[in-house]
Coordinates of C-alpha atoms and ligand atoms in Angstrom, one line a residue:
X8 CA -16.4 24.1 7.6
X9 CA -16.7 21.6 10.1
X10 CA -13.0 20.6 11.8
X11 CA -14.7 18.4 14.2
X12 CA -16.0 16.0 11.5
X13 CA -13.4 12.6 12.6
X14 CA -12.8 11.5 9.1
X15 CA -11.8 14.8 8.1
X16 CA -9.7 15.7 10.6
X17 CA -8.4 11.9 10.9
X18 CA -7.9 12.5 6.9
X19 CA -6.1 15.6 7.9
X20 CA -3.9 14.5 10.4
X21 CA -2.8 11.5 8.4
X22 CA -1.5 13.4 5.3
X23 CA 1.1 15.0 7.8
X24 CA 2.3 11.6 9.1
X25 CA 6.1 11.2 7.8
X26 CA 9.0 8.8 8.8
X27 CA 12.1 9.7 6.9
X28 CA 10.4 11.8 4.6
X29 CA 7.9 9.7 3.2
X30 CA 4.1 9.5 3.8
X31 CA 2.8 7.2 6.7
X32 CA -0.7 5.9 6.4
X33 CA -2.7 4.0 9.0
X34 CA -6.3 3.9 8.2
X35 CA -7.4 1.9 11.2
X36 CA -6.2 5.3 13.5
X37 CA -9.7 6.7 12.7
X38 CA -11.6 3.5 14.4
X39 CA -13.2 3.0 18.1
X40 CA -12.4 0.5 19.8
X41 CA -16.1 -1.1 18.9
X42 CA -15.2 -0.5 15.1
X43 CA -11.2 -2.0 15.6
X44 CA -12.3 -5.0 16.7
X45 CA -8.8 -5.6 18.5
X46 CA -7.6 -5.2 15.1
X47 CA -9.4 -8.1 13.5
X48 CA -9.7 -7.7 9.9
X49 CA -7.3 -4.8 9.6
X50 CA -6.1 -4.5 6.0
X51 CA -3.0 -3.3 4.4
X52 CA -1.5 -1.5 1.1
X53 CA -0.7 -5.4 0.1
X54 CA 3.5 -4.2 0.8
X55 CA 3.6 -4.2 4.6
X56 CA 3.4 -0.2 3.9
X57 CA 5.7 0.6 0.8
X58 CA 3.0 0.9 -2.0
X59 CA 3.7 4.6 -2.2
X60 CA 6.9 4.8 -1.1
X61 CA 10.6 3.0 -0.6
X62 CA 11.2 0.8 2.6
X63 CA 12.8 3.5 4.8
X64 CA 16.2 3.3 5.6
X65 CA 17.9 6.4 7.0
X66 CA 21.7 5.3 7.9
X67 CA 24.2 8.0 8.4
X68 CA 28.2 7.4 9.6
X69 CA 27.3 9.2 13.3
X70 CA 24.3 8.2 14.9
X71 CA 24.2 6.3 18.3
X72 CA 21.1 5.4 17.6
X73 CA 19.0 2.9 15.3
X74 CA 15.5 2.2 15.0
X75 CA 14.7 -1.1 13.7
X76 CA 11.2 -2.2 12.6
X77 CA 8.6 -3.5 10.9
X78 CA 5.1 -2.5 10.0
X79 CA 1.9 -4.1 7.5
X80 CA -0.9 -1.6 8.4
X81 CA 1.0 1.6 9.6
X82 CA 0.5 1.8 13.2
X83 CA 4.0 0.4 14.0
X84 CA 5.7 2.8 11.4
X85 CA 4.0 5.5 13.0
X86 CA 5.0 5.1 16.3
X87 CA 8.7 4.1 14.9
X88 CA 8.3 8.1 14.0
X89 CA 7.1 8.9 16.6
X90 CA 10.2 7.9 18.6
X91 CA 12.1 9.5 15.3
X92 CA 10.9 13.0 16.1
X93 CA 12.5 12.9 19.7
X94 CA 15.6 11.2 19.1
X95 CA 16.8 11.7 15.6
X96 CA 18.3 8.2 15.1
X97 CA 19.1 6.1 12.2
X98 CA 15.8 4.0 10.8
X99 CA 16.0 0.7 9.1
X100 CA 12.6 -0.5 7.9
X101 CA 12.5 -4.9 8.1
X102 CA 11.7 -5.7 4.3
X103 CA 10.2 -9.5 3.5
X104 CA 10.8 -10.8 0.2
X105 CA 7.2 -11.8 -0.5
X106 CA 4.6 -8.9 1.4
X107 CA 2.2 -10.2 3.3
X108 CA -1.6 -9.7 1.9
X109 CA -3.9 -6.9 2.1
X110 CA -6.0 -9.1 3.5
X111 CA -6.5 -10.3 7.0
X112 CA -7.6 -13.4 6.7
X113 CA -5.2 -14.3 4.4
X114 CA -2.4 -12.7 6.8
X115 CA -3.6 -14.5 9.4
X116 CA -3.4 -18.0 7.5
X117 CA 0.1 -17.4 6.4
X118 CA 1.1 -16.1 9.5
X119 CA -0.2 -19.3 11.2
X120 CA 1.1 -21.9 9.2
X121 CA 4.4 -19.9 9.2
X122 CA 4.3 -20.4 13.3
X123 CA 3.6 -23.6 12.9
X124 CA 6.2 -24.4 10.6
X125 CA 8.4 -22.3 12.3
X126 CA 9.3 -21.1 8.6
X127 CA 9.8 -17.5 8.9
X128 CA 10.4 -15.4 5.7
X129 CA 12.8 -14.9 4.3
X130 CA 14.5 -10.7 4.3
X131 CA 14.9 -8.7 1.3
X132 CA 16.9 -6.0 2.9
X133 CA 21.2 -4.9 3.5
X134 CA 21.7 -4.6 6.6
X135 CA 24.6 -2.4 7.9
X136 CA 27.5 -2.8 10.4
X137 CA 25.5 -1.8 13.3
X138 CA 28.8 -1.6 15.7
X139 CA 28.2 2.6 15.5
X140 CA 25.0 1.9 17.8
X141 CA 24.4 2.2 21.2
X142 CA 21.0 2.0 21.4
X143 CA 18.4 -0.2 19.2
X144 CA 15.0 0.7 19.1
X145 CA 13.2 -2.8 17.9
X146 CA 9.6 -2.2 16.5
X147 CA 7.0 -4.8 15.5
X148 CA 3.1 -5.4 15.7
X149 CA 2.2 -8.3 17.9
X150 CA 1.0 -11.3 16.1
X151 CA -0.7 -14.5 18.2
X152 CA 0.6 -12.9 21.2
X153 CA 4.1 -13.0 20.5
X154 CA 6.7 -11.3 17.4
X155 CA 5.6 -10.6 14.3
X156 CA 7.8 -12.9 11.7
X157 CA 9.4 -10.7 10.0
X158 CA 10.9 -9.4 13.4
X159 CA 11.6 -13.2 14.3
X160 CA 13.3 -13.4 11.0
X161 CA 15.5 -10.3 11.4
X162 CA 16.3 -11.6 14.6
X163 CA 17.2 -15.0 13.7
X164 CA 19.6 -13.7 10.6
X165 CA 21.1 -10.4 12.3
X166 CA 20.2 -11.2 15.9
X167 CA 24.2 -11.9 16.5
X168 CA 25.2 -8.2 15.7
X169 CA 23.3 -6.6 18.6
X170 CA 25.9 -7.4 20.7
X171 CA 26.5 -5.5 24.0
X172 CA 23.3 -2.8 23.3
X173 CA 20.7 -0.9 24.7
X174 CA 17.5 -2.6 23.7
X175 CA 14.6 -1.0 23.6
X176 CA 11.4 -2.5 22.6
X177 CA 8.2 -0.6 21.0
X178 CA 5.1 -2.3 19.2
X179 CA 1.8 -2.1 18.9
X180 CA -1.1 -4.4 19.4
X181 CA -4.6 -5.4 19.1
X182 CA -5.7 -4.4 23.0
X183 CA -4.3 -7.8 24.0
X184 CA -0.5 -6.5 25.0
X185 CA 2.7 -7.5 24.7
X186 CA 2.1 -11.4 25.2
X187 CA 5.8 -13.0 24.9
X188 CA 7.5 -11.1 22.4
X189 CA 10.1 -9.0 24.7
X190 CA 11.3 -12.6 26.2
X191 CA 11.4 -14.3 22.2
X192 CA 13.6 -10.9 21.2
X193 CA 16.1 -12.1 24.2
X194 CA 16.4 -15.8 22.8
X195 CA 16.8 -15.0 19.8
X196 CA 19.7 -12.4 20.4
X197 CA 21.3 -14.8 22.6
X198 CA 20.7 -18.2 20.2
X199 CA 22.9 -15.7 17.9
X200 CA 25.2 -15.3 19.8
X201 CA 24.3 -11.7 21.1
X202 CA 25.1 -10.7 24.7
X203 CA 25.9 -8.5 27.2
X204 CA 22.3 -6.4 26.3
X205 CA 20.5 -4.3 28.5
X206 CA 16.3 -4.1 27.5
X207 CA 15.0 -0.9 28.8
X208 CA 11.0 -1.3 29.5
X209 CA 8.9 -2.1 26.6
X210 CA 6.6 0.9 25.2
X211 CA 3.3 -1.1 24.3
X212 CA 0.3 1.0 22.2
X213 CA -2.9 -0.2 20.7
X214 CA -2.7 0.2 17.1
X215 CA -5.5 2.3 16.9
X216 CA -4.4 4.7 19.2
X217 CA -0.5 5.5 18.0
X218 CA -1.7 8.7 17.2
X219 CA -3.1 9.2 21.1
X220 CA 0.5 8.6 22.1
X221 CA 2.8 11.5 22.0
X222 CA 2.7 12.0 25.8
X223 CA 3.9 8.0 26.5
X224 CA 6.4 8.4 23.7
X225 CA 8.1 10.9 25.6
X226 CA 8.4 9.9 28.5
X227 CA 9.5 6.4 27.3
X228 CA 12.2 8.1 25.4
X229 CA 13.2 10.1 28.3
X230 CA 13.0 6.8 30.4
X231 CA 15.4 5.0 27.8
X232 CA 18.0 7.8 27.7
X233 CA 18.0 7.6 31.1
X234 CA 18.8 3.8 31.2
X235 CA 21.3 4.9 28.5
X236 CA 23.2 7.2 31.1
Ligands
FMN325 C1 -1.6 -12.1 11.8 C2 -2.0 -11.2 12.9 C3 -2.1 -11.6 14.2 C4 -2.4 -10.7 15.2 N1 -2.4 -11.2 16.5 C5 -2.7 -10.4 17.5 C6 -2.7 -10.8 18.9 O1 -2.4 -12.0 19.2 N2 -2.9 -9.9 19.9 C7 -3.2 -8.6 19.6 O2 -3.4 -7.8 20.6 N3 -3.2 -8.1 18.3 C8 -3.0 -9.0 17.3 N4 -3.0 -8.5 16.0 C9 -3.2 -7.1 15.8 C10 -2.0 -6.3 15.5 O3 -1.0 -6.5 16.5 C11 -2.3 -4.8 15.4 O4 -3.2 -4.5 14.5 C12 -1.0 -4.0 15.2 O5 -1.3 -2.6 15.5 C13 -0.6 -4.0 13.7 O6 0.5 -3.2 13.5 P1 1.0 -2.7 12.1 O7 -0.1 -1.8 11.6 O8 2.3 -2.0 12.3 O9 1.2 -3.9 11.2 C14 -2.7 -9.4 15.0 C15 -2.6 -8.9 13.6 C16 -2.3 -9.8 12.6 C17 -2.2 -9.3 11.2

């Protein structure tokens, strides 16, 4: 048998992919950067990753810590467990009432009219009392160089109750970085009335390559505890 075949192995190493129990899948992991395309024309499972399985939401009465995000193609989820396996925290998947397509291009066109309307959608999702937290680990894909909608819409709704926290930011992106998004979380927070929060540095990974990233993972988490002590 051949275990250096890269769609088998890629295959392989997906069907072990787990956040909260559930299966994580992230097709576009098994594409060169020649083949991603900066993530042009990535699809999704048409339910911004809940097809097969329930929006995760891990809450328990003792954590400090929460990890907050949201994912259409995978690559964000998978890093979001990625930072699950070092730190065992609390995960609350961002849920949108109406998904956002399978397809790109029709993504893309929602997502720009939605920018340009600044009409963000609208949540499908309880949110808890997050006082228990120290720490929030906020998670979104990049979209036009700045924060994904959904995230914008979280923020904009629950951005208030992240009061007096750790922030620490994680996404992924085409190959184009992190454009605005860190300083958009920090309006937001503060429009809501949010304040007194500390951002740790922002942990930044091509969506292609989450599954390259267990060395930067660490150390970021190490880096954030540290900030945290
Ligand atoms: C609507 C849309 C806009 C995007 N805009 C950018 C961008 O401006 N810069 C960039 O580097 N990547 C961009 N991307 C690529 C995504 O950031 C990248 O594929 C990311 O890993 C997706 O994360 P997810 O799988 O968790 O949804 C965009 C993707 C979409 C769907």
């Amino acid at each position: 048998m051949n275990f250096n075949n890269d769609s088998v192995s890629n295959k392989n190493q997906q069907a072990n992919y787990k956040i909260a129990g559930q299966s994580i899948s992230a097709p576009q992991l098994s594409k060169n950067d020649r083949e991603w395309q900066n993530g042009y024309g990535t699809r999704s499972d048409g339910q911004d990753t809940n097809s097969q399985n329930k929006p995760t939401r891990k809450i328990t009465k003792t954590a400090k810590s929460l990890i907050i995000y949201f994912s259409r193609s995978g690559s964000t989820e998978l890093l979001a467990s990625k930072i699950a396996n070092q730190t065992n925290p609390d995960i609350l998947e961002i849920v949108v009432k109406d998904p956002y397509a399978g397809n790109y291009q029709k993504t893309l066109s929602r997502a720009n009219s939605e920018r340009e309307n600044q009409d963000y959608p609208e949540l499908n999702m309880q949110v808890p009392d997050l006082k228990q937290y120290d720490t929030i680990y906020l998670g979104y894909p990049i979209w036009a160089m700045t924060l994904s909608h959904p995230m914008t819409a979280f923020l904009k709704t629950y951005g208030g109750r992240l009061t007096d926290k750790i922030i620490a930011p994680f996404m992924t992106e085409g190959g184009y970085g992190q454009g605005d998004s860190v300083q958009r979380v920090r309006e937001i927070i503060r429009e809501q009335g949010g304040e007194r929060d500390t951002f740790t540095k922002a942990l930044v990974v091509d969506g292609n390559k989450v599954d390259q990233a267990d060395k930067r993972v660490t150390q970021w988490v190490s880096q954030v505890h540290a900030d945290n002590n």
